[in-house]
XYZ file of C-alpha atoms in Angstrom:
524
model
C -84.484 4.532 -112.020
C -82.882 1.066 -110.722
C -79.698 3.250 -110.047
C -81.703 5.738 -108.798
C -83.393 3.238 -106.600
C -80.000 2.166 -105.326
C -79.172 5.939 -104.387
C -81.628 6.053 -102.016
C -81.821 2.893 -100.542
C -78.026 3.250 -99.684
C -78.669 6.641 -98.427
C -81.215 5.588 -96.183
C -79.142 3.171 -95.201
C -76.428 5.716 -94.030
C -79.276 7.456 -91.986
C -80.568 4.896 -90.839
C -77.430 3.779 -89.271
C -76.161 7.297 -87.658
C -79.689 6.841 -86.336
C -79.292 4.125 -84.546
C -75.470 4.947 -84.015
C -77.086 8.818 -82.543
C -79.604 6.768 -80.257
C -76.178 5.092 -78.673
C -74.679 7.502 -78.172
C -76.747 9.906 -76.049
C -77.191 8.435 -72.821
C -77.705 10.389 -69.920
C -74.175 9.894 -68.591
C -72.848 11.173 -72.086
C -74.481 13.960 -72.470
C -73.324 15.133 -68.747
C -70.254 14.328 -70.038
C -70.430 16.089 -73.124
C -71.832 19.837 -71.305
C -69.866 19.496 -69.122
C -66.897 19.507 -71.358
C -68.558 21.800 -73.189
C -68.928 24.430 -69.667
C -65.209 23.304 -68.765
C -63.304 24.379 -72.558
C -66.262 27.705 -72.558
C -64.196 28.711 -68.707
C -61.046 28.578 -70.313
C -61.011 32.396 -72.285
C -62.167 33.563 -68.823
C -60.026 32.271 -66.804
C -56.618 32.318 -69.051
C -57.957 36.338 -69.237
C -58.046 36.914 -65.954
C -54.416 35.789 -65.474
C -54.183 40.042 -66.423
C -57.017 41.448 -64.547
C -55.654 43.992 -61.685
C -57.396 46.070 -59.053
C -60.211 49.406 -60.773
C -62.312 51.538 -59.454
C -64.025 50.606 -55.521
C -61.309 48.215 -55.247
C -59.157 51.107 -53.952
C -61.006 52.932 -52.432
C -62.965 49.542 -50.063
C -59.060 47.783 -49.915
C -57.080 50.900 -49.022
C -57.127 51.349 -45.009
C -56.082 46.994 -44.616
C -53.666 47.340 -47.629
C -52.113 49.771 -45.966
C -51.777 47.367 -42.448
C -50.648 44.899 -44.863
C -47.826 46.667 -45.493
C -47.007 47.574 -42.038
C -47.561 44.859 -39.951
C -48.120 41.830 -42.671
C -50.071 40.760 -39.922
C -53.236 38.820 -41.637
C -54.882 39.283 -38.172
C -54.556 42.999 -37.856
C -55.862 43.117 -41.575
C -59.246 41.476 -40.897
C -59.289 43.371 -37.741
C -59.191 46.132 -39.815
C -61.133 44.935 -42.542
C -64.207 44.837 -39.427
C -64.414 47.828 -38.411
C -64.190 49.096 -42.212
C -67.561 47.342 -42.394
C -68.387 49.080 -39.725
C -67.763 52.826 -40.413
C -69.284 52.281 -43.559
C -72.310 50.883 -41.980
C -72.290 54.248 -40.289
C -71.791 56.225 -43.334
C -73.100 54.946 -46.377
C -74.947 51.539 -46.046
C -76.139 48.296 -44.023
C -74.788 45.846 -46.382
C -71.731 45.215 -43.304
C -70.696 41.302 -44.903
C -70.341 42.478 -48.452
C -68.543 46.104 -47.319
C -66.039 43.444 -44.801
C -64.882 40.922 -48.243
C -64.877 43.469 -50.468
C -62.150 45.606 -47.847
C -60.289 42.044 -48.041
C -60.224 42.197 -51.840
C -56.690 40.395 -53.951
C -55.257 42.801 -54.134
C -54.476 44.298 -50.883
C -51.789 41.659 -49.956
C -50.651 41.960 -53.824
C -51.824 43.154 -56.944
C -51.551 39.731 -58.667
C -53.504 38.545 -56.427
C -56.284 40.161 -58.277
C -56.134 37.475 -60.354
C -57.968 35.443 -58.431
C -61.730 36.731 -59.136
C -62.923 35.201 -61.881
C -61.576 31.971 -60.228
C -63.746 32.608 -57.323
C -66.922 34.511 -59.356
C -67.081 31.213 -61.707
C -66.345 28.957 -58.878
C -69.008 30.073 -56.211
C -72.078 30.576 -59.101
C -71.019 26.582 -60.392
C -71.226 25.814 -56.653
C -73.479 26.786 -55.497
C -75.895 26.525 -58.895
C -74.828 22.548 -58.543
C -75.643 22.673 -54.670
C -79.396 23.982 -54.709
C -80.147 22.092 -58.066
C -79.328 18.361 -56.315
C -80.952 19.565 -53.598
C -83.934 20.374 -55.517
C -84.420 17.786 -57.981
C -81.323 14.858 -56.455
C -82.284 14.968 -52.966
C -86.142 16.401 -52.911
C -87.554 14.597 -55.870
C -84.595 11.863 -56.341
C -84.658 12.887 -60.299
C -82.192 11.377 -61.863
C -78.097 12.482 -61.386
C -77.240 12.601 -64.778
C -80.259 14.483 -66.424
C -79.956 16.718 -63.891
C -76.956 17.773 -63.475
C -76.552 17.920 -67.270
C -79.974 20.627 -67.343
C -77.833 21.783 -64.787
C -73.907 22.181 -66.207
C -75.922 23.364 -69.480
C -77.673 26.293 -67.503
C -73.961 26.776 -65.979
C -72.647 27.409 -69.387
C -75.990 29.735 -70.027
C -75.421 31.997 -67.327
C -72.025 32.951 -67.565
C -71.045 33.081 -71.352
C -74.681 34.877 -71.859
C -74.367 37.741 -69.281
C -75.401 40.319 -70.123
C -72.370 42.571 -68.368
C -69.846 39.972 -67.284
C -67.028 42.494 -66.398
C -68.758 43.792 -63.800
C -69.968 40.212 -63.150
C -67.229 37.930 -62.334
C -64.076 39.839 -62.882
C -64.672 43.209 -60.430
C -63.761 42.192 -57.438
C -65.718 45.207 -55.926
C -69.493 44.729 -58.091
C -68.948 41.275 -58.182
C -68.309 40.536 -54.338
C -71.322 42.818 -53.945
C -73.456 40.848 -56.117
C -72.751 38.394 -57.615
C -70.357 35.986 -54.643
C -73.565 36.879 -52.268
C -76.463 35.268 -54.389
C -74.277 31.966 -54.130
C -73.910 32.598 -50.874
C -78.811 32.453 -50.712
C -77.650 29.268 -53.314
C -76.151 27.465 -50.848
C -78.714 28.966 -47.980
C -81.238 27.730 -49.885
C -79.952 24.237 -50.622
C -78.491 23.747 -46.735
C -82.038 24.705 -46.086
C -83.798 21.615 -47.937
C -81.019 19.535 -46.360
C -81.453 20.571 -43.428
C -85.602 19.764 -43.478
C -84.782 16.156 -45.088
C -82.487 15.032 -42.933
C -84.040 12.180 -39.960
C -81.040 12.810 -37.703
C -82.101 15.216 -34.962
C -78.368 16.522 -34.197
C -77.543 16.229 -37.642
C -80.435 18.372 -38.453
C -79.893 21.024 -35.962
C -76.098 21.762 -36.627
C -77.273 21.813 -40.662
C -79.589 24.523 -39.447
C -77.010 26.157 -37.312
C -75.069 26.897 -40.952
C -77.881 27.148 -43.031
C -78.331 30.932 -40.112
C -74.390 31.803 -40.525
C -75.358 32.153 -44.211
C -78.198 33.195 -43.110
C -76.763 36.187 -40.592
C -74.376 36.388 -44.090
C -76.691 37.378 -46.897
C -78.991 39.109 -44.792
C -75.906 41.850 -45.124
C -75.064 41.925 -48.548
C -76.559 43.427 -51.264
C -80.183 44.320 -50.406
C -82.286 42.548 -53.669
C -80.214 39.080 -52.182
C -81.343 39.829 -48.697
C -84.876 40.921 -49.696
C -85.159 37.507 -51.825
C -83.458 35.377 -48.698
C -86.575 36.762 -46.628
C -88.982 35.650 -49.441
C -87.639 32.440 -49.745
C -87.341 32.084 -46.173
C -91.501 33.444 -45.670
C -92.550 30.793 -48.460
C -90.948 27.815 -46.988
C -92.291 28.905 -43.495
C -95.363 28.998 -44.944
C -95.766 25.292 -47.068
C -94.704 23.671 -43.699
C -97.641 24.864 -41.585
C -100.047 24.401 -44.704
C -97.908 21.436 -44.812
C -99.177 20.511 -41.243
C -95.241 19.973 -40.402
C -93.614 23.340 -38.764
C -93.954 21.386 -35.713
C -91.302 18.428 -36.455
C -89.265 21.278 -38.552
C -89.516 23.367 -36.059
C -85.409 24.202 -36.115
C -85.929 26.286 -39.134
C -86.940 28.868 -37.219
C -82.976 29.630 -36.182
C -81.860 30.378 -39.879
C -85.407 32.769 -39.858
C -84.621 34.579 -36.901
C -81.488 35.446 -37.514
C -82.015 36.085 -40.978
C -84.877 38.647 -40.388
C -82.138 40.256 -37.670
C -79.494 40.651 -40.200
C -82.107 41.532 -42.895
C -83.530 44.409 -40.401
C -80.490 45.364 -39.203
C -78.895 45.810 -42.513
C -82.177 48.446 -43.682
C -81.942 50.039 -40.699
C -78.726 51.393 -40.632
C -77.213 54.884 -40.193
C -75.587 55.025 -44.054
C -78.245 53.646 -45.766
C -79.952 57.608 -44.569
C -76.566 59.469 -46.064
C -76.857 57.413 -49.411
C -80.178 58.033 -50.152
C -79.615 61.618 -49.634
C -77.145 61.390 -52.533
C -79.263 59.285 -55.099
C -82.879 60.221 -56.946
C -85.053 56.469 -55.916
C -88.373 55.544 -56.425
C -91.220 55.673 -54.187
C -92.160 52.006 -53.115
C -95.440 51.641 -55.242
C -93.792 53.211 -58.219
C -90.337 50.727 -57.622
C -92.494 47.110 -57.350
C -94.809 48.167 -60.164
C -91.319 49.159 -62.021
C -90.527 45.858 -61.556
C -92.836 43.559 -63.216
C -92.483 45.993 -66.554
C -88.429 45.096 -66.194
C -88.895 41.848 -65.699
C -90.253 41.791 -68.543
C -88.362 44.306 -70.103
C -84.906 42.812 -69.592
C -85.417 39.166 -68.316
C -87.891 38.129 -70.907
C -86.860 40.599 -73.662
C -83.393 41.415 -73.986
C -82.334 38.600 -72.674
C -84.015 36.099 -73.375
C -82.729 35.083 -77.303
C -81.909 32.001 -79.632
C -80.087 30.682 -77.209
C -81.722 31.358 -73.812
C -84.356 29.816 -75.924
C -82.614 25.937 -76.929
C -81.328 26.245 -73.630
C -85.552 26.087 -72.616
C -85.724 23.069 -74.912
C -83.079 21.292 -74.134
C -84.706 21.974 -70.171
C -88.122 21.014 -71.364
C -86.665 17.753 -72.915
C -84.290 16.354 -69.925
C -86.945 16.984 -67.579
C -89.494 14.994 -69.137
C -88.076 11.392 -68.864
C -86.765 13.364 -65.615
C -90.568 13.162 -63.928
C -90.638 9.338 -65.030
C -88.856 8.461 -62.248
C -90.342 10.576 -59.378
C -93.073 11.181 -57.414
C -93.725 14.439 -56.667
C -97.312 15.555 -59.053
C -95.955 19.469 -60.173
C -100.122 20.040 -59.273
C -99.640 24.033 -59.201
C -98.298 24.708 -62.452
C -99.828 28.716 -62.073
C -99.121 28.812 -59.013
C -94.862 28.054 -59.677
C -94.527 30.283 -62.826
C -96.667 33.300 -60.948
C -94.554 32.476 -58.027
C -91.095 33.121 -59.285
C -92.381 36.029 -61.657
C -93.053 38.199 -58.695
C -89.974 36.486 -56.589
C -88.177 37.962 -59.786
C -90.138 41.487 -59.306
C -89.152 41.412 -55.759
C -85.466 41.484 -56.704
C -85.141 44.405 -58.380
C -87.604 46.502 -56.497
C -84.510 47.758 -54.032
C -82.146 49.378 -57.020
C -85.162 51.290 -58.327
C -86.044 52.172 -54.720
C -82.216 53.028 -53.985
C -81.226 54.436 -56.980
C -84.430 54.855 -59.436
C -82.689 51.864 -61.884
C -81.068 49.132 -62.888
C -78.454 49.919 -65.496
C -74.976 49.073 -63.411
C -72.996 45.842 -64.732
C -73.607 44.158 -61.387
C -76.770 44.307 -60.867
C -78.127 43.308 -64.390
C -75.514 40.498 -64.268
C -77.230 39.442 -60.726
C -80.292 39.752 -62.391
C -79.865 37.839 -65.789
C -78.507 34.601 -62.705
C -81.644 34.470 -60.851
C -83.649 34.641 -64.156
C -82.013 31.674 -66.104
C -82.348 29.786 -61.856
C -86.202 30.661 -62.437
C -86.464 30.129 -65.734
C -85.016 26.876 -64.876
C -87.513 25.858 -61.997
C -90.040 27.421 -63.608
C -89.497 24.900 -66.737
C -89.012 21.728 -64.835
C -92.402 22.658 -62.408
C -94.363 23.088 -65.827
C -93.138 20.321 -67.111
C -93.389 17.752 -64.408
C -97.569 18.534 -64.580
C -97.851 18.274 -68.464
C -95.428 15.143 -68.098
C -97.767 13.909 -64.795
C -100.809 14.680 -66.959
C -100.227 13.863 -70.248
C -98.923 10.402 -69.656
C -101.214 9.346 -66.429
C -100.005 9.838 -62.920
C -101.281 6.539 -62.459
C -98.442 4.970 -63.648
C -95.288 3.805 -60.429
C -92.388 6.128 -60.734
C -89.406 4.355 -61.481
C -87.663 4.011 -57.786
C -83.962 3.714 -59.434
C -83.117 6.980 -61.131
C -80.307 5.263 -62.870
C -83.079 3.465 -64.029
C -84.267 6.474 -66.157
C -83.598 6.103 -69.919
C -84.780 9.009 -72.788
C -86.463 8.358 -75.682
C -85.733 8.148 -79.046
C -87.818 11.372 -79.588
C -85.526 13.492 -76.477
C -82.535 11.856 -78.084
C -83.550 13.178 -81.636
C -85.177 16.522 -79.710
C -81.535 16.616 -77.715
C -79.335 16.003 -80.583
C -80.811 18.850 -83.334
C -80.831 21.469 -80.037
C -76.908 20.909 -79.648
C -76.535 20.897 -83.341
C -78.550 23.823 -83.970
C -76.764 25.757 -80.884
C -73.399 25.311 -83.166
C -74.017 25.886 -85.945
C -76.305 29.188 -84.792
C -72.783 30.445 -82.281
C -70.656 30.364 -85.469
C -72.782 32.382 -87.377
C -73.384 34.561 -84.599
C -69.234 35.060 -83.249
C -67.888 35.633 -86.864
C -69.893 38.630 -87.456
C -69.891 39.707 -83.286
C -67.129 38.363 -81.760
C -68.132 40.040 -78.669
C -71.399 37.913 -78.562
C -70.045 35.239 -75.592
C -68.289 35.784 -73.131
C -65.454 32.823 -74.217
C -65.153 34.349 -77.351
C -64.774 38.545 -75.821
C -62.233 37.161 -73.907
C -60.456 35.122 -76.048
C -60.333 37.875 -79.001
C -58.541 40.350 -76.475
C -56.309 37.235 -75.815
C -55.432 36.873 -79.006
C -54.916 40.001 -80.432
C -52.679 40.942 -77.393
C -54.738 43.344 -75.580
C -55.631 41.536 -72.395
C -51.089 41.691 -72.228
C -50.540 44.827 -73.349
C -53.113 45.742 -70.416
C -51.813 43.801 -67.858
C -48.196 45.332 -68.690
C -49.572 48.584 -68.517
C -50.265 47.806 -65.372
C -48.031 47.359 -63.543
C -46.115 50.285 -65.063
C -48.593 51.590 -62.788
C -48.396 49.690 -59.920
C -44.008 50.229 -59.787
C -45.025 53.931 -60.143
C -47.336 54.190 -57.508
C -45.586 52.048 -55.218
C -42.124 54.377 -55.873
C -43.907 57.433 -55.202
C -44.711 57.452 -51.642
C -46.185 61.115 -50.198
C -45.940 62.933 -53.892
C -47.771 64.194 -57.382
C -47.569 61.602 -59.339
C -48.895 61.738 -63.137
C -49.929 57.903 -65.120
C -49.900 57.851 -69.113
C -53.914 56.753 -70.252
C -53.868 52.897 -70.579
C -52.928 51.929 -74.383
C -55.894 49.589 -74.362
C -58.698 48.723 -72.094
C -60.325 45.032 -72.244
C -63.853 44.399 -72.351
C -63.549 42.227 -69.526
C -61.021 44.013 -67.096
C -61.126 47.911 -67.587
C -64.263 48.679 -66.390
C -63.258 52.322 -64.832
C -60.416 54.079 -65.225
C -58.467 57.268 -63.742
C -58.323 60.785 -64.978
C -57.133 63.274 -65.732
C -58.750 65.449 -62.352
C -57.479 64.655 -60.009
C -59.794 64.784 -57.382
C -61.744 62.230 -59.202
C -62.980 59.819 -56.892
C -61.630 56.967 -58.107
C -58.098 58.776 -58.265
C -58.358 59.511 -54.747
C -58.781 56.266 -53.847
C -56.220 54.919 -55.854
C -53.669 58.299 -53.780
C -55.053 56.213 -50.373
C -54.575 52.971 -51.666
C -50.473 53.647 -52.166
C -50.526 56.809 -49.502
C -50.176 59.501 -52.615
C -50.559 62.702 -52.457
C -51.623 63.119 -55.902
C -52.682 61.459 -58.990
C -53.481 62.072 -62.574
C -53.461 61.155 -65.739
C -50.873 62.932 -67.898
C -52.492 66.323 -69.383
C -51.139 66.447 -72.839
C -51.388 62.264 -73.287
C -55.675 62.432 -72.375
C -55.401 65.869 -74.850
C -53.664 63.436 -77.780
C -55.707 60.400 -76.976
C -58.786 62.442 -76.824
C-alpha cells in the first residue's frame, strides 16, 4: 500500500511540475512566437511547390496581348499601356471589372513563364499582410487590445484560412482566378484598415492623406470582382451610418472622398456594356431568389461543409484569448445579436452576385474567397460575443487595464489553449495519414515528395520550348503525365477549337494547338 501511495505521489508531483512549466511557458509572447512558427512552417511546402507553377487557362487568354507587345518591344511601359487597353476592351465586350482585368493582363508569365512561380508568394503574401493590417487596425489601434494576443489570434486565423481553404489551387496558385478574387479581397482589407486609421488620426493633414489613399484602394476594389465591390459598398455605408448616429460625421467628413470614389467605381463596374454580353451566355438567378439562396449557402457551405473540427479548435482558442484581451479594453461590446446578424448578412450579400450572374458558386476561386471572408467574419463575431460575455460576467465596472502589455493569461486560459494545441496536432496526424490532401500544406508535400510536381514542371517546360519554336505552325503536344492538384487546374484538349487551346495559340502566335490524338486516346 505504501508503495502504491508513493507512486501516486510521484505521479502527482510530476504532473504538478509539468503544469507549472506549462503555465510559465504559455505567455502571450510565447504563444505568438509558437503560432508564427506554425504558420511559417506550414507555408514552406506551398511556396516550394509554387516553384513548379506554370500558366494555365485564362492566363493565356488575358496575357496574350501583353506578351506579344513584350516580345516585340521589351518595353514595360508599352506592356502596361497594352494592359490598360485590354482592360477597356474587356469592359466593353465581357465584364466591367477593369482593375482586375488590367492586372490579369499583366500575369507574370507575360515576361517569362518562369516568373509565374511568384503567384502563390503574391496571393499568400497579400492575404497575410492585409489580414494582419486589418486586425491591427481594429483590435490594436481602435480597441487598444494586447498586441501579443491579438496577433496570436490573427496568425492562427491565417493558418486556418490558408491550410483549410476548400479550393487552394484556384484561390492561391492560379494567377488569373486568384488575382480576380483573393488579391482584390486583400485590397479591400487594406481599404478597411486604412479607413479605421484615418478615422482615428488626430492630425487633419495626415487624415486627409490617409483618406486619399483609401480612395485609391476603394477605386481598385470597386472595379474588381462584384463580390468584393459590393462588400466595400456595404461596409462604407455602415461606417457612414455609424458616424451619423454617433454624431461624429462632421469631424470625419473626409470619409466622403473614398466613399464617393468607391461608389463611382462600383457604378461604372455594374453598368459596363460587357456585362450584358456575358449575361446573355449565363443562366443566373433572379435578384430575389439570389438573395434568399445566398442566406442558404452561408448555412450549407460556411456553417456546414467548412466548419469542421479545426475551425472549432480555432473558435475555442480565439474566444479564450480574446476573453483576456477584452479585460484590457474599454469598449463595451453592447450589441452581440446585432453583430452576429450583421456579419451573417454581409457574408450572404457577398454570395449574391455570383448567384445572380451565373446561378451558382461552384467555381473554386469563388469558394476560396467566400471561405476567407467567412473565417474573418467568424473571428470578428467570436471576438465581439466573447467581449460582451466578459464585460457582463466579470463586471463592466472593473477598470480596464491601461497598458495592454500588462494583460496576462489566466491559468484556465492557459490550460484551454494547451489542450486545443495538443488536440490540433493529434487530430491533424490522424486526418493527414488516411487523407494526405486534408490540409493545403500536406497536399503540396505529397506532390513534392512523390515527384509529381517536378514531373509536371518538366513536361510544361518541354511544351513551352515547342510553342516558342513553332510560331505560325500547327502544333500537337503530348498529354501531361501528371496533374498535381495545386498546379494544374485545367489543360488544353485534343480539340484545337477549345477556348483554352485558342488562348495558347494567341499567347505564342501558333496557328493551332492540340493534344496528340493517339496519346490522348491511349491516356483515356
